[in-house]
Short mmCIF file of C-alpha atoms in Angstrom, two decimals:
data_model
loop_
_atom_site.label_atom_id
_atom_site.label_comp_id
_atom_site.label_asym_id
_atom_site.label_seq_id
_atom_site.Cartn_x
_atom_site.Cartn_y
_atom_site.Cartn_z
CA UNK V 1 0.27 0.04 -0.22
CA UNK V 2 2.64 2.60 0.89
CA UNK V 3 4.51 1.28 -2.50
CA UNK V 4 1.59 2.25 -4.10
CA UNK V 5 0.56 5.58 -2.26
CA UNK V 6 4.11 7.01 -3.37
CA UNK V 7 3.78 5.90 -6.97
CA UNK V 8 0.46 8.08 -6.94
CA UNK V 9 2.31 10.31 -5.57
CA UNK V 10 4.49 10.54 -7.59
CA UNK V 11 2.31 11.04 -10.78
CA UNK V 12 0.92 13.81 -8.84
CA UNK V 13 3.57 15.58 -8.08
CA UNK V 14 5.22 15.16 -12.03
CA UNK V 15 2.25 15.94 -13.71
CA UNK V 16 1.15 19.43 -11.98
CA UNK V 17 4.74 20.29 -12.87
CA UNK V 18 4.76 19.77 -16.23
CA UNK V 19 1.66 21.61 -16.15
CA UNK V 20 3.16 24.29 -14.65
CA UNK V 21 5.98 24.14 -17.04
CA UNK V 22 3.58 23.90 -20.03
CA UNK V 23 1.68 27.27 -18.69
CA UNK V 24 4.84 29.04 -18.28
CA UNK V 25 6.60 28.36 -21.16
CA UNK V 26 3.34 28.71 -23.50
CA UNK V 27 3.58 32.38 -23.74
CA UNK V 28 7.29 32.03 -24.76
CA UNK V 29 6.58 29.53 -27.37
CA UNK V 30 3.86 31.87 -28.45
CA UNK V 31 6.15 35.11 -28.60
CA UNK V 32 8.75 33.10 -30.95
CA UNK V 33 6.48 31.29 -33.45
CA UNK V 34 5.19 35.09 -33.88
CA UNK V 35 8.38 36.40 -34.42
CA UNK V 36 8.48 33.71 -37.29
CA UNK V 37 5.73 34.80 -39.29
CA UNK V 38 4.37 38.32 -41.47
CA UNK V 39 2.73 40.36 -40.26
CA UNK V 40 0.14 39.78 -42.46
CA UNK V 41 -0.22 36.29 -41.25
CA UNK V 42 -0.06 37.54 -37.78
CA UNK V 43 -2.97 39.52 -37.81
CA UNK V 44 -5.20 37.70 -40.02
CA UNK V 45 -5.06 34.30 -37.81
CA UNK V 46 -2.30 34.00 -35.28
CA UNK V 47 -0.48 30.43 -36.51
CA UNK V 48 0.61 27.91 -33.65
CA UNK V 49 3.39 26.34 -36.22
CA UNK V 50 6.93 28.15 -36.81
CA UNK V 51 6.79 30.29 -40.72
CA UNK V 52 9.57 30.57 -42.85
CA UNK V 53 10.74 34.35 -42.29
CA UNK V 54 12.94 33.78 -38.57
CA UNK V 55 15.82 34.65 -40.43
CA UNK V 56 14.50 37.52 -42.06
CA UNK V 57 12.99 38.93 -38.98
CA UNK V 58 15.94 38.86 -36.76
CA UNK V 59 18.41 40.30 -39.35
CA UNK V 60 15.48 43.37 -39.76
CA UNK V 61 15.44 43.77 -35.91
CA UNK V 62 19.14 43.60 -35.27
CA UNK V 63 20.68 45.67 -38.43
CA UNK V 64 17.74 47.82 -39.46
CA UNK V 65 15.53 48.15 -36.82
CA UNK V 66 11.81 49.02 -36.07
CA UNK V 67 9.59 52.25 -37.72
CA UNK V 68 10.08 55.19 -35.53
CA UNK V 69 12.15 53.90 -33.16
CA UNK V 70 15.34 55.17 -34.55
CA UNK V 71 18.01 51.96 -33.29
CA UNK V 72 18.19 48.64 -34.23
CA UNK V 73 17.56 46.30 -31.75
CA UNK V 74 21.39 45.51 -32.37
CA UNK V 75 22.00 48.92 -30.82
CA UNK V 76 19.95 48.88 -28.16
CA UNK V 77 20.36 45.45 -26.78
CA UNK V 78 24.30 46.66 -26.25
CA UNK V 79 23.34 49.94 -24.61
CA UNK V 80 21.15 47.18 -21.75
CA UNK V 81 24.24 44.68 -22.19
CA UNK V 82 26.59 47.94 -21.05
CA UNK V 83 24.07 49.39 -17.96
CA UNK V 84 23.42 45.72 -17.11
CA UNK V 85 27.22 44.96 -16.76
CA UNK V 86 28.68 48.10 -15.47
CA UNK V 87 25.60 47.71 -12.82
CA UNK V 88 26.86 44.65 -11.86
CA UNK V 89 30.70 45.14 -11.67
CA UNK V 90 30.05 48.46 -10.04
CA UNK V 91 27.59 47.14 -7.19
CA UNK V 92 30.03 44.14 -6.56
CA UNK V 93 33.16 46.45 -6.18
CA UNK V 94 31.39 48.80 -4.30
CA UNK V 95 29.88 46.92 -1.80
CA UNK V 96 33.29 44.23 -1.14
CA UNK V 97 35.04 47.58 -0.67
CA UNK V 98 32.21 48.72 1.80
CA UNK V 99 32.10 45.52 3.52
CA UNK V 100 35.64 45.23 3.62
CA UNK V 101 35.73 48.40 5.49
CA UNK V 102 33.12 48.32 7.97
CA UNK V 103 34.58 44.88 9.15
CA UNK V 104 38.22 44.96 9.30
CA UNK V 105 38.86 48.67 9.97
CA UNK V 106 38.08 50.54 13.40
CA UNK V 107 36.86 53.82 12.93
CA UNK V 108 34.25 55.91 14.83
CA UNK V 109 30.53 55.58 14.15
CA UNK V 110 31.67 52.57 11.93
CA UNK V 111 27.96 50.44 12.80
CA UNK V 112 26.31 54.26 11.75
CA UNK V 113 27.54 54.34 8.62
CA UNK V 114 26.66 50.58 7.98
CA UNK V 115 23.10 50.79 9.18
CA UNK V 116 22.77 54.20 7.32
CA UNK V 117 23.49 51.47 4.36
CA UNK V 118 21.16 48.96 5.58
CA UNK V 119 18.17 51.55 5.67
CA UNK V 120 18.32 52.25 1.89
CA UNK V 121 16.99 48.83 1.63
CA UNK V 122 13.99 50.85 2.20
CA UNK V 123 14.44 53.59 -0.33
CA UNK V 124 13.89 51.75 -3.60
CA UNK V 125 14.92 53.61 -6.75
CA UNK V 126 11.32 54.48 -7.69
CA UNK V 127 11.02 56.59 -3.85
CA UNK V 128 13.87 58.31 -4.52
CA UNK V 129 13.93 59.04 -8.27
CA UNK V 130 13.30 62.53 -8.72
CA UNK V 131 15.96 63.41 -6.69
CA UNK V 132 18.23 61.10 -8.07
CA UNK V 133 17.62 62.46 -11.30
CA UNK V 134 18.03 66.10 -10.37
CA UNK V 135 21.97 64.99 -8.99
CA UNK V 136 22.41 63.17 -12.56
CA UNK V 137 20.81 66.66 -14.23
CA UNK V 138 23.56 68.40 -12.22
CA UNK V 139 26.45 66.30 -13.30
CA UNK V 140 25.25 66.46 -17.09
CA UNK V 141 24.73 62.79 -16.77
CA UNK V 142 21.45 62.56 -18.87
CA UNK V 143 21.63 60.68 -21.99
CA UNK V 144 24.94 58.89 -21.46
CA UNK V 145 26.11 55.72 -19.67
CA UNK V 146 27.25 57.13 -16.88
CA UNK V 147 24.03 58.18 -16.29
CA UNK V 148 22.19 54.98 -16.75
CA UNK V 149 24.82 53.27 -14.51
CA UNK V 150 26.23 55.11 -11.79
CA UNK V 151 22.94 55.97 -9.86
CA UNK V 152 22.03 52.49 -9.53
CA UNK V 153 25.81 50.81 -8.53
CA UNK V 154 24.97 51.31 -4.77
CA UNK V 155 23.50 48.04 -3.21
CA UNK V 156 22.69 47.89 0.75
CA UNK V 157 21.89 43.95 -0.11
CA UNK V 158 25.23 43.14 -1.59
CA UNK V 159 27.06 44.81 1.08
CA UNK V 160 25.59 43.34 3.76
CA UNK V 161 25.86 39.69 2.28
CA UNK V 162 29.72 40.43 1.99
CA UNK V 163 29.92 42.32 5.31
CA UNK V 164 28.32 38.75 6.95
CA UNK V 165 30.81 36.69 5.09
CA UNK V 166 33.63 38.54 6.06
CA UNK V 167 32.35 38.45 9.56
CA UNK V 168 32.79 34.26 9.35
CA UNK V 169 36.69 34.73 8.06
CA UNK V 170 39.06 33.85 11.07
CA UNK V 171 41.04 36.35 12.84
CA UNK V 172 43.90 34.07 12.38
CA UNK V 173 43.99 35.12 8.54
CA UNK V 174 44.45 38.33 9.24
CA UNK V 175 46.75 38.12 12.04
CA UNK V 176 49.12 35.83 10.43
CA UNK V 177 49.18 38.29 6.84
CA UNK V 178 49.89 41.29 9.05
CA UNK V 179 52.91 39.02 10.67
CA UNK V 180 54.32 38.44 6.78
CA UNK V 181 53.97 42.08 6.50
CA UNK V 182 50.92 42.17 3.80
CA UNK V 183 48.84 45.82 3.85
CA UNK V 184 44.88 46.05 4.43
CA UNK V 185 44.17 45.67 0.46
CA UNK V 186 46.84 42.86 -0.53
CA UNK V 187 44.85 41.05 2.55
CA UNK V 188 41.89 42.20 0.32
CA UNK V 189 42.99 41.33 -2.84
CA UNK V 190 45.22 38.10 -1.65
CA UNK V 191 42.81 36.65 0.66
CA UNK V 192 39.12 37.77 0.82
CA UNK V 193 38.94 37.95 -2.58
CA UNK V 194 39.80 34.82 -3.97
CA UNK V 195 37.27 33.46 -0.86
CA UNK V 196 34.59 35.35 -2.00
CA UNK V 197 34.36 33.88 -5.14
CA UNK V 198 31.26 31.74 -4.76
CA UNK V 199 29.51 35.03 -3.20
CA UNK V 200 30.23 37.03 -5.98
CA UNK V 201 29.18 34.70 -8.91
CA UNK V 202 26.05 34.46 -7.24
CA UNK V 203 25.23 38.08 -7.01
CA UNK V 204 27.00 38.72 -10.36
CA UNK V 205 23.79 36.43 -11.32
CA UNK V 206 21.18 38.41 -9.43
CA UNK V 207 22.82 41.60 -10.26
CA UNK V 208 22.86 40.97 -13.94
CA UNK V 209 19.20 40.32 -14.21
CA UNK V 210 18.73 43.02 -12.15
CA UNK V 211 20.07 45.51 -14.45
CA UNK V 212 19.33 44.29 -17.61
CA UNK V 213 15.47 44.57 -16.23
CA UNK V 214 15.82 48.35 -15.38
CA UNK V 215 13.02 49.84 -17.39
CA UNK V 216 11.78 52.97 -15.08
CA UNK V 217 15.69 54.70 -14.81
CA UNK V 218 16.47 54.19 -17.98
CA UNK V 219 12.78 55.98 -19.50
CA UNK V 220 13.76 59.00 -17.35
CA UNK V 221 17.24 59.32 -17.86
CA UNK V 222 17.72 58.67 -21.57
CA UNK V 223 16.05 60.74 -24.46
CA UNK V 224 18.52 60.32 -27.01
CA UNK V 225 17.50 57.31 -29.50
CA UNK V 226 20.74 56.00 -29.24
CA UNK V 227 21.21 55.69 -25.80
CA UNK V 228 17.66 53.29 -25.53
CA UNK V 229 17.92 50.38 -23.76
CA UNK V 230 16.06 46.96 -25.20
CA UNK V 231 13.01 47.50 -22.68
CA UNK V 232 12.58 50.94 -23.71
CA UNK V 233 12.85 50.21 -27.38
CA UNK V 234 10.32 47.59 -27.14
CA UNK V 235 8.00 49.98 -25.41
CA UNK V 236 8.47 52.40 -28.37
CA UNK V 237 7.75 49.92 -30.74
CA UNK V 238 4.29 49.61 -29.07
CA UNK V 239 3.48 53.06 -29.07
CA UNK V 240 2.23 53.65 -32.45
CA UNK V 241 -1.24 55.17 -31.99
CA UNK V 242 -3.72 54.47 -34.96
CA UNK V 243 -0.85 52.74 -37.15
CA UNK V 244 -0.47 49.14 -37.31
CA UNK V 245 2.35 47.32 -34.74
CA UNK V 246 5.15 45.49 -36.33
CA UNK V 247 4.25 42.79 -34.19
CA UNK V 248 6.49 40.18 -36.22
CA UNK V 249 9.52 42.37 -34.96
CA UNK V 250 8.68 43.43 -31.57
CA UNK V 251 8.24 39.44 -30.45
CA UNK V 252 11.90 38.84 -32.28
CA UNK V 253 13.07 41.46 -29.98
CA UNK V 254 11.42 40.46 -26.98
CA UNK V 255 13.19 36.68 -27.81
CA UNK V 256 15.91 38.15 -28.28
CA UNK V 257 15.71 40.39 -24.99
CA UNK V 258 15.13 37.02 -22.88
CA UNK V 259 18.54 35.21 -24.45
CA UNK V 260 21.10 37.12 -22.32
CA UNK V 261 19.66 36.57 -18.51
CA UNK V 262 18.77 33.23 -19.65
CA UNK V 263 22.43 32.71 -20.92
CA UNK V 264 23.81 34.07 -17.81
CA UNK V 265 21.36 31.44 -15.94
CA UNK V 266 22.60 28.37 -17.16
CA UNK V 267 26.03 28.94 -17.84
CA UNK V 268 26.78 30.21 -14.26
CA UNK V 269 24.13 28.19 -12.72
CA UNK V 270 26.31 25.87 -10.74
CA UNK V 271 28.12 28.76 -9.27
CA UNK V 272 24.74 30.47 -8.43
CA UNK V 273 23.76 27.44 -6.47
CA UNK V 274 26.93 26.87 -4.50
CA UNK V 275 27.26 30.46 -3.52
CA UNK V 276 23.61 30.51 -2.37
CA UNK V 277 24.12 27.18 -0.23
CA UNK V 278 27.56 27.11 0.84
CA UNK V 279 28.21 27.44 4.09
CA UNK V 280 31.98 26.74 4.71
CA UNK V 281 33.70 28.79 2.22
#
């Protein structure tokens, strides 16, 4: 009876998982199918089988671009990639240095500064977007890669995670390094940074997706078409008024927008899982 009960439970569990996967994957499948057809085929009767215009649609999106946007999907993907990588590396580097200073340097009001950083978790970009825009405008960062990246590179979450990890590092390592004549920054680069590899890899995945999916800040900070990110470009493709949206290009752009985050997760999934689950470094 126990065996039969477990078999039935396994079947039910797998059925639910398969149905869930189908529900999640079906919109992506429909998007891909639409990206392989002409606009006439899509608007006449929405097909559910691939068409013969896949290469044509994707090449046009990457090299020519849609009407009334002013930039190709290839250019917008490059802008999104520069922004995502800039935010990712900036957040990791600044958070590592901030956590290192808080844990290993003894200075007045050290914990006050840490809690000031931590409290910023309650202030997302949407809350502080107007003063942040004012500062960026005063620094002449509008319509620039610096404007897309610098206001978003501080991370209280990453600082907190690195601080917690650095606090688990034995003090004997620091003392031994000091006896050998090593300075603070050498200890940081030679000891702490290699030990933080798994945490850095896990944060890289999270922060890259965060940077790639930014919409509100790029929408506010950019008006020049050559700095449009891909998410902004897709929104512009939909704003056609009474005209006909180029659905085949929009769908192709949507599939292209999904590729970089998916590839990052696929190629870094082992490091991500290890960084999220390891307790013994």
